[in-house]
Amino acid sequence: EEWKFAHEESDGDVQDIYAEEFKRMVEERTDGEVSVTIYTYGQLGNENDITELTANGAVQFSNASPGHLGSFVPEIQVLLIPYLLSENEEVNKKVLSNSEALYGELADDFQSKGLKLFDIYPEGEMVWTTKKEVREPEDLEGVKFRVMTSPLLVEAYDTFGADPVALPWGEVYSGLQLNTIDAQVNPIFFIESAKFYEVTDYLIWTGEQEYTTTVVANSDFWNGLSEERQDMLMDIRSELTDFIYEEQQKLNQASRENIKEEAPDIEYVELTAEEREAFAERAEQLDQFYIDEVGGNAEEVVEKLRSEIEKAEEEMGE
Ligand code: 6CS
């Protein structure tokens, strides 16, 4: 039996490391009865294509990041509201792996699209790469800022003061090179891997948000698995939580240094608490945008998630 697992990144990136470890565990625990074939970005299409292939059953598992899933499963865009997640990555790891708001309320919305929400994990803090220094919303005026394809991100970067442009990531490097876009945002491991630092001049930490991804399965496939197989997969999922968290940290830390070496002239900018606040204040209106756009139980989801994050922060002594 073959299971196909498609992800949105390149060889050696965070999603690839997760998929490789998933493959290793599945093949070992099924004594080779199941073999997992991994497809990297572009082999079966872009981010939106692989979600569609999973929903219709051509692929059994895939990464479907909220940044690109917003038109298909609008509810998941709660994870894109800037400054909503904690600044403490341990808190995010915990909430994303067992949140009731996400796995309870939102699971049905995935289900109605033919997807089983299997896992959610963080890939690291979002960093802006720009061609000019940006410290306040006014600096973003006229900046064509590439965002992922979910509608909430277009709204968010418009609110920040930029001119957002939604694109699949495969078009970002050439867009920056040809000046059809001026800026983009991603975790630093990805900025290194996709070489966006070659075509921008500043790396800016705004404290905005962590990049998150979901792993989904085709729901008919999932429902057709024996209970034993489902339990095996849920065990693998739990074991992968700490594994992928540590791997992404290592990768992100290394990239911070590697880029400095590769591009000594690039400027590293860390916004002060006060500077961050100007963006965070603008982001406050996005809860309402989310609630209005998504409808249904969106208000309950965002409130519940916020309280889960607060509670986890308290428990971890924040
Ligand atoms: O910027 C993007 O669209 C891509 N960024 C990451 C970190 N993973 C995949 C995603 O498509």
Short mmCIF file of N, CA and C and ligand atoms in Angstrom, two decimals, residues 8-9 15 47 68 123 146 148 169 186-187 189-190 211, ligand 1:
data_model
loop_
_atom_site.label_atom_id
_atom_site.label_comp_id
_atom_site.label_asym_id
_atom_site.label_seq_id
_atom_site.Cartn_x
_atom_site.Cartn_y
_atom_site.Cartn_z
N GLU A 8 4.71 21.69 1.02
CA GLU A 8 4.78 22.99 0.33
C GLU A 8 6.19 23.56 0.26
N GLU A 9 7.18 22.75 0.64
CA GLU A 9 8.53 23.32 0.75
C GLU A 9 9.55 22.50 -0.04
N GLN A 15 8.93 21.36 6.68
CA GLN A 15 7.86 20.42 6.30
C GLN A 15 8.45 19.12 5.74
N GLU A 47 0.79 25.34 -3.56
CA GLU A 47 0.15 25.11 -2.27
C GLU A 47 -1.34 24.76 -2.43
N HIS A 68 -2.28 29.77 3.05
CA HIS A 68 -2.79 29.48 1.70
C HIS A 68 -4.15 28.81 1.70
N GLU A 123 6.47 26.85 12.56
CA GLU A 123 7.73 26.71 11.81
C GLU A 123 8.70 27.85 12.09
N ARG A 146 4.50 41.12 -0.70
CA ARG A 146 3.96 39.80 -1.03
C ARG A 146 3.50 39.08 0.23
N MET A 148 1.01 35.44 1.48
CA MET A 148 0.45 34.18 1.01
C MET A 148 -1.00 34.44 0.55
N TRP A 169 4.47 30.91 -3.40
CA TRP A 169 5.85 31.33 -3.12
C TRP A 169 6.81 31.15 -4.28
N ASN A 186 8.42 35.65 5.87
CA ASN A 186 8.56 34.20 6.06
C ASN A 186 9.46 33.92 7.26
N PRO A 187 9.43 32.70 7.78
CA PRO A 187 10.43 32.35 8.81
C PRO A 187 11.84 32.37 8.19
N PHE A 189 14.41 30.42 8.26
CA PHE A 189 14.96 29.23 7.58
C PHE A 189 14.53 29.22 6.12
N PHE A 190 13.30 29.72 5.88
CA PHE A 190 12.75 29.69 4.53
C PHE A 190 13.35 30.82 3.68
N TYR A 211 4.90 31.47 11.89
CA TYR A 211 4.35 30.75 10.75
C TYR A 211 3.82 29.41 11.27
O1 6CS B 1 5.68 31.74 1.75
C1 6CS B 1 5.15 30.69 1.44
O2 6CS B 1 4.18 30.66 0.72
C2 6CS B 1 5.74 29.39 1.95
N1 6CS B 1 6.42 29.58 3.20
C3 6CS B 1 6.73 28.56 3.97
C4 6CS B 1 7.53 28.73 5.20
N2 6CS B 1 6.30 27.32 3.71
C5 6CS B 1 5.49 27.00 2.56
C6 6CS B 1 4.74 28.25 2.10
O3 6CS B 1 4.06 27.99 0.93
#
